[in-house]
Amino acid sequence: MELIFEKSVANHRCTLLPKLDVPLYEIDKSVARDTPFDLPEIAEIDLVRHYTKLSKETFGIDDGFYPLGSCTMKYNPKINETVASLKGFTDISPISSPEDVQGALQVYYESEQVLCEVTGMDHISFQPGAGAHGEFSGLLIIKKYHQSRGDFNRNKIIIPDSAHGTNPASAAMNGFKVITIPSKDGLVDLDELDKVLDDTVAGLMLTNPNTLGLYDSGILEITKKVHSYGGLCYYDGANLNAIMGVCKPGAMGFDCIHLNLHKTFSTPHGGGGPGVGACGCRDFLYPFLMNPRIIKTNKNEYAFEESGLSVGKVTAFYGNFLIVVRTLTYLKHLGCNGLREVSDNAVLNANYLRVKLKDTFNVAFDKICMHEFVLDLSSYKEKYGIRAIDICKRMIDFDMHPPTMYFPLIVHEALMFEPTETEGKQTLDKVVEILKNIAIEAKSGSVDLTKAPYTKSYKRMDEVKAAREPILRYVHEK
Ligand SMILES: *Cc1c(COP(=O)(O)O)cnc(C)c1O
């Protein structure tokens, strides 16, 4: 597809600017460019066609089934967008004084209250822009906590081998040594945990349910063990979709958490776009939480508060505000019982799909799962030379987004499905039918799956090349 710059024709225009109604001001030559800025010149119709075509080359949750494991790609209700586009929210400035933006501060305050109730935390900051950023900020808090007590020897973070890659990355970025412990039957192996616990451990990072979709029933013992050595427990909340209204990370013994508002709380997600990795903590960590915090004064007004021990700020201003507006809309829209229903149905849908597929594909750790489950396609690779990626590429031909593949790393030829609560039975049945047909193609060789997809404008991509030799700049021809 041609780039918008390549479609440019000299002097083509869309007249978008209103008539000048102020005196013309000449920009001082000392600050002006020497050469004109190279912008595409294009007529409105060509502009519309360009972006409409581009939008058809992509695939989003509004296009079809999108079962990314671990990432909770659920439908984003349109009411969220309606509320987030209200002028009172879109037209305020982050440098307004608090008395002028009481409504916005109330959104933050109320979202914090509700999410504290859901998670069993005492405070939440909405500054981090993603889950990974929340992890980084949470570990910063844990580090600061130990240091504030004069405890400078704690340089290790324990992470199970089923963890998301951002966990060890966040620990390493905070200067911690990452201690990986092997899992047993997909869960934390308590004996392995015992082996690495000592007074140099700063904390443990855990996702529960974990990335295999399994709830770690030993969780109370795990957090107790870590605490008994003076370590803290960090909860990666990316999988909260499975447990809302059922149990709370705080009750599991966690001290500090992040939530991915762009996952669990139905705000747009993907392409690295604006998210919120809300970072929560228990009371004893509050002094270290990000500055500024939003409080309600005894005059019932919202105001900012700072702590001298805080890790400081981790973003410009207060983070991605409109994502929090969407979150609060979603929370209020669903209410208390609705949230519980979300999790119940997310778990039901995952188990429905798991049971329907288990005779066709091997399920890794086949037992009742939470919101997601993992297929192990090693036998397809061995017997038919068909890999997980081939099945994924064939799914694209049937207008489904492939699930997460080759993750978690402890399962070979992994396909990780998370249908989420927003899919109906009809969709799930259709998905099962298509996947069973793809399995027949794999076994019979009637379609060469190693070359799929066949029906899209882009065929099989060289994914390694894109990662190794990315072309990130457009060079203007002159
Ligand atoms: C998505 C995810 C993260 C990282 O969150 P981002 O918002 O993508 O940075 C961390 N842990 C788990 C388990 C996840 O699924």
PDB file of C-alpha atoms in Angstrom, residues 115-269:
ATOM      1  CA  LEU A 115     -10.582  -0.555  42.627  1.00  0.00           C
ATOM      2  CA  CYS A 116      -9.261  -0.673  46.197  1.00  0.00           C
ATOM      3  CA  GLU A 117     -12.450  -2.528  47.102  1.00  0.00           C
ATOM      4  CA  VAL A 118     -11.979  -4.942  44.183  1.00  0.00           C
ATOM      5  CA  THR A 119      -8.305  -5.630  44.972  1.00  0.00           C
ATOM      6  CA  GLY A 120      -8.062  -5.336  48.747  1.00  0.00           C
ATOM      7  CA  MET A 121      -5.487  -2.552  48.440  1.00  0.00           C
ATOM      8  CA  ASP A 122      -5.620   0.711  50.417  1.00  0.00           C
ATOM      9  CA  HIS A 123      -4.333   3.164  47.777  1.00  0.00           C
ATOM     10  CA  ILE A 124      -3.933   3.312  44.021  1.00  0.00           C
ATOM     11  CA  SER A 125      -2.035   5.639  41.687  1.00  0.00           C
ATOM     12  CA  PHE A 126      -3.099   5.918  38.062  1.00  0.00           C
ATOM     13  CA  GLN A 127       0.160   7.340  36.777  1.00  0.00           C
ATOM     14  CA  PRO A 128       1.826   4.351  35.063  1.00  0.00           C
ATOM     15  CA  GLY A 129       1.039   4.122  31.352  1.00  0.00           C
ATOM     16  CA  ALA A 130       1.036   0.309  31.045  1.00  0.00           C
ATOM     17  CA  GLY A 131       1.239  -2.877  33.060  1.00  0.00           C
ATOM     18  CA  ALA A 132       4.994  -3.061  32.614  1.00  0.00           C
ATOM     19  CA  HIS A 133       5.268   0.537  33.810  1.00  0.00           C
ATOM     20  CA  GLY A 134       3.103  -0.331  36.836  1.00  0.00           C
ATOM     21  CA  GLU A 135       5.437  -3.218  37.651  1.00  0.00           C
ATOM     22  CA  PHE A 136       8.446  -0.952  37.396  1.00  0.00           C
ATOM     23  CA  SER A 137       6.769   1.604  39.686  1.00  0.00           C
ATOM     24  CA  GLY A 138       5.624  -1.033  42.188  1.00  0.00           C
ATOM     25  CA  LEU A 139       9.104  -2.504  42.471  1.00  0.00           C
ATOM     26  CA  LEU A 140      10.461   1.008  42.932  1.00  0.00           C
ATOM     27  CA  ILE A 141       8.112   1.337  45.909  1.00  0.00           C
ATOM     28  CA  ILE A 142       9.294  -2.001  47.315  1.00  0.00           C
ATOM     29  CA  LYS A 143      12.914  -0.953  46.886  1.00  0.00           C
ATOM     30  CA  LYS A 144      12.303   2.379  48.579  1.00  0.00           C
ATOM     31  CA  TYR A 145      10.506   0.643  51.438  1.00  0.00           C
ATOM     32  CA  HIS A 146      13.471  -1.622  52.208  1.00  0.00           C
ATOM     33  CA  GLN A 147      15.930   1.248  51.888  1.00  0.00           C
ATOM     34  CA  SER A 148      13.868   3.453  54.208  1.00  0.00           C
ATOM     35  CA  ARG A 149      14.334   0.821  56.886  1.00  0.00           C
ATOM     36  CA  GLY A 150      18.094   0.773  56.360  1.00  0.00           C
ATOM     37  CA  ASP A 151      17.775  -2.661  54.777  1.00  0.00           C
ATOM     38  CA  PHE A 152      20.190  -2.365  51.850  1.00  0.00           C
ATOM     39  CA  ASN A 153      21.006  -6.058  51.325  1.00  0.00           C
ATOM     40  CA  ARG A 154      17.812  -7.008  49.564  1.00  0.00           C
ATOM     41  CA  ASN A 155      18.807  -7.249  45.927  1.00  0.00           C
ATOM     42  CA  LYS A 156      16.767 -10.218  44.659  1.00  0.00           C
ATOM     43  CA  ILE A 157      13.309 -10.652  43.217  1.00  0.00           C
ATOM     44  CA  ILE A 158      11.856 -14.157  42.928  1.00  0.00           C
ATOM     45  CA  ILE A 159       9.786 -14.862  39.818  1.00  0.00           C
ATOM     46  CA  PRO A 160       8.284 -18.205  38.708  1.00  0.00           C
ATOM     47  CA  ASP A 161       9.200 -19.494  35.249  1.00  0.00           C
ATOM     48  CA  SER A 162       5.615 -19.111  34.047  1.00  0.00           C
ATOM     49  CA  ALA A 163       5.778 -15.310  34.467  1.00  0.00           C
ATOM     50  CA  HIS A 164       5.188 -12.722  31.769  1.00  0.00           C
ATOM     51  CA  GLY A 165       8.460 -11.393  30.350  1.00  0.00           C
ATOM     52  CA  THR A 166       7.820  -7.920  31.708  1.00  0.00           C
ATOM     53  CA  ASN A 167       8.228  -9.227  35.296  1.00  0.00           C
ATOM     54  CA  PRO A 168      11.943 -10.078  35.081  1.00  0.00           C
ATOM     55  CA  ALA A 169      12.481  -7.005  32.885  1.00  0.00           C
ATOM     56  CA  SER A 170      10.950  -4.676  35.495  1.00  0.00           C
ATOM     57  CA  ALA A 171      13.000  -6.280  38.253  1.00  0.00           C
ATOM     58  CA  ALA A 172      16.203  -5.959  36.234  1.00  0.00           C
ATOM     59  CA  MET A 173      15.442  -2.319  35.373  1.00  0.00           C
ATOM     60  CA  ASN A 174      15.180  -1.628  39.083  1.00  0.00           C
ATOM     61  CA  GLY A 175      18.629  -3.108  39.587  1.00  0.00           C
ATOM     62  CA  PHE A 176      17.404  -6.345  41.173  1.00  0.00           C
ATOM     63  CA  LYS A 177      18.823  -9.771  40.489  1.00  0.00           C
ATOM     64  CA  VAL A 178      16.111 -12.038  39.051  1.00  0.00           C
ATOM     65  CA  ILE A 179      15.783 -15.467  40.673  1.00  0.00           C
ATOM     66  CA  THR A 180      13.651 -17.738  38.500  1.00  0.00           C
ATOM     67  CA  ILE A 181      12.008 -20.694  40.175  1.00  0.00           C
ATOM     68  CA  PRO A 182      10.685 -23.712  38.232  1.00  0.00           C
ATOM     69  CA  SER A 183       6.993 -24.581  38.469  1.00  0.00           C
ATOM     70  CA  LYS A 184       5.508 -27.893  39.519  1.00  0.00           C
ATOM     71  CA  ASP A 185       2.343 -28.939  37.662  1.00  0.00           C
ATOM     72  CA  GLY A 186       2.140 -25.347  36.460  1.00  0.00           C
ATOM     73  CA  LEU A 187       2.114 -23.848  39.978  1.00  0.00           C
ATOM     74  CA  VAL A 188       4.726 -22.418  42.347  1.00  0.00           C
ATOM     75  CA  ASP A 189       6.828 -25.244  43.751  1.00  0.00           C
ATOM     76  CA  LEU A 190       7.034 -24.525  47.487  1.00  0.00           C
ATOM     77  CA  ASP A 191      10.228 -26.546  47.873  1.00  0.00           C
ATOM     78  CA  GLU A 192      11.902 -24.507  45.146  1.00  0.00           C
ATOM     79  CA  LEU A 193      10.676 -21.335  46.846  1.00  0.00           C
ATOM     80  CA  ASP A 194      12.184 -22.464  50.157  1.00  0.00           C
ATOM     81  CA  LYS A 195      15.538 -23.011  48.469  1.00  0.00           C
ATOM     82  CA  VAL A 196      15.862 -19.384  47.352  1.00  0.00           C
ATOM     83  CA  LEU A 197      14.339 -17.541  50.320  1.00  0.00           C
ATOM     84  CA  ASP A 198      16.735 -15.664  52.578  1.00  0.00           C
ATOM     85  CA  ASP A 199      17.224 -12.146  53.928  1.00  0.00           C
ATOM     86  CA  THR A 200      18.572 -10.838  50.616  1.00  0.00           C
ATOM     87  CA  VAL A 201      15.178 -11.282  48.965  1.00  0.00           C
ATOM     88  CA  ALA A 202      13.393  -7.981  48.311  1.00  0.00           C
ATOM     89  CA  GLY A 203      10.241  -9.652  47.115  1.00  0.00           C
ATOM     90  CA  LEU A 204       8.320 -12.055  44.924  1.00  0.00           C
ATOM     91  CA  MET A 205       6.371 -11.217  41.765  1.00  0.00           C
ATOM     92  CA  LEU A 206       3.405 -13.388  40.925  1.00  0.00           C
ATOM     93  CA  THR A 207       0.394 -13.529  38.639  1.00  0.00           C
ATOM     94  CA  ASN A 208      -2.568 -15.401  40.112  1.00  0.00           C
ATOM     95  CA  PRO A 209      -4.240 -16.975  38.239  1.00  0.00           C
ATOM     96  CA  ASN A 210      -0.977 -17.433  36.388  1.00  0.00           C
ATOM     97  CA  THR A 211      -0.284 -17.344  32.668  1.00  0.00           C
ATOM     98  CA  LEU A 212      -1.350 -20.988  32.340  1.00  0.00           C
ATOM     99  CA  GLY A 213      -4.784 -19.926  33.565  1.00  0.00           C
ATOM    100  CA  LEU A 214      -4.270 -21.828  36.821  1.00  0.00           C
ATOM    101  CA  TYR A 215      -5.165 -20.472  40.243  1.00  0.00           C
ATOM    102  CA  ASP A 216      -2.362 -21.135  42.701  1.00  0.00           C
ATOM    103  CA  SER A 217      -4.133 -22.678  45.660  1.00  0.00           C
ATOM    104  CA  GLY A 218      -0.926 -22.458  47.697  1.00  0.00           C
ATOM    105  CA  ILE A 219      -1.044 -18.676  47.504  1.00  0.00           C
ATOM    106  CA  LEU A 220      -1.480 -18.008  51.235  1.00  0.00           C
ATOM    107  CA  GLU A 221       1.453 -20.221  52.073  1.00  0.00           C
ATOM    108  CA  ILE A 222       3.572 -18.620  49.334  1.00  0.00           C
ATOM    109  CA  THR A 223       3.009 -15.034  50.503  1.00  0.00           C
ATOM    110  CA  LYS A 224       3.426 -16.069  54.144  1.00  0.00           C
ATOM    111  CA  LYS A 225       6.787 -17.681  53.416  1.00  0.00           C
ATOM    112  CA  VAL A 226       8.057 -14.589  51.569  1.00  0.00           C
ATOM    113  CA  HIS A 227       6.889 -12.302  54.390  1.00  0.00           C
ATOM    114  CA  SER A 228       8.541 -14.493  57.022  1.00  0.00           C
ATOM    115  CA  TYR A 229      11.893 -13.654  55.404  1.00  0.00           C
ATOM    116  CA  GLY A 230      11.081  -9.935  55.310  1.00  0.00           C
ATOM    117  CA  GLY A 231      10.319  -9.870  51.574  1.00  0.00           C
ATOM    118  CA  LEU A 232       7.272  -8.204  50.013  1.00  0.00           C
ATOM    119  CA  CYS A 233       4.807  -9.700  47.549  1.00  0.00           C
ATOM    120  CA  TYR A 234       4.015  -8.032  44.248  1.00  0.00           C
ATOM    121  CA  TYR A 235       0.858  -9.008  42.355  1.00  0.00           C
ATOM    122  CA  ASP A 236       0.832  -8.757  38.581  1.00  0.00           C
ATOM    123  CA  GLY A 237      -2.862  -7.966  38.060  1.00  0.00           C
ATOM    124  CA  ALA A 238      -3.002  -8.647  34.323  1.00  0.00           C
ATOM    125  CA  ASN A 239      -5.163 -11.704  35.008  1.00  0.00           C
ATOM    126  CA  LEU A 240      -7.593 -10.026  37.391  1.00  0.00           C
ATOM    127  CA  ASN A 241     -10.382 -10.673  34.893  1.00  0.00           C
ATOM    128  CA  ALA A 242     -10.741 -14.154  36.357  1.00  0.00           C
ATOM    129  CA  ILE A 243     -11.348 -13.228  39.974  1.00  0.00           C
ATOM    130  CA  MET A 244     -13.190  -9.914  40.330  1.00  0.00           C
ATOM    131  CA  GLY A 245     -15.722 -10.066  43.125  1.00  0.00           C
ATOM    132  CA  VAL A 246     -14.515 -13.569  43.979  1.00  0.00           C
ATOM    133  CA  CYS A 247     -11.226 -12.953  45.758  1.00  0.00           C
ATOM    134  CA  LYS A 248      -8.771 -10.104  46.263  1.00  0.00           C
ATOM    135  CA  PRO A 249      -5.002  -9.893  45.857  1.00  0.00           C
ATOM    136  CA  GLY A 250      -4.910  -8.118  49.244  1.00  0.00           C
ATOM    137  CA  ALA A 251      -6.516 -11.150  50.887  1.00  0.00           C
ATOM    138  CA  MET A 252      -4.008 -13.440  49.132  1.00  0.00           C
ATOM    139  CA  GLY A 253      -1.267 -11.609  51.026  1.00  0.00           C
ATOM    140  CA  PHE A 254       0.003  -9.202  48.366  1.00  0.00           C
ATOM    141  CA  ASP A 255       1.435  -5.831  49.384  1.00  0.00           C
ATOM    142  CA  CYS A 256       1.687  -4.051  46.066  1.00  0.00           C
ATOM    143  CA  ILE A 257      -0.023  -4.616  42.720  1.00  0.00           C
ATOM    144  CA  HIS A 258      -0.721  -3.275  39.280  1.00  0.00           C
ATOM    145  CA  LEU A 259      -3.914  -3.519  37.286  1.00  0.00           C
ATOM    146  CA  ASN A 260      -4.054  -3.216  33.523  1.00  0.00           C
ATOM    147  CA  LEU A 261      -7.053  -0.934  33.068  1.00  0.00           C
ATOM    148  CA  HIS A 262      -6.670  -1.494  29.309  1.00  0.00           C
ATOM    149  CA  LYS A 263      -7.229  -5.200  29.873  1.00  0.00           C
ATOM    150  CA  THR A 264      -9.627  -5.962  32.710  1.00  0.00           C
ATOM    151  CA  PHE A 265     -11.501  -2.681  32.673  1.00  0.00           C
ATOM    152  CA  SER A 266     -12.444  -2.581  29.017  1.00  0.00           C
ATOM    153  CA  THR A 267     -10.439   0.310  27.674  1.00  0.00           C
ATOM    154  CA  PRO A 268      -8.762   0.179  24.257  1.00  0.00           C
ATOM    155  CA  HIS A 269      -5.652  -1.947  24.202  1.00  0.00           C
TER     156      HIS A 269
END
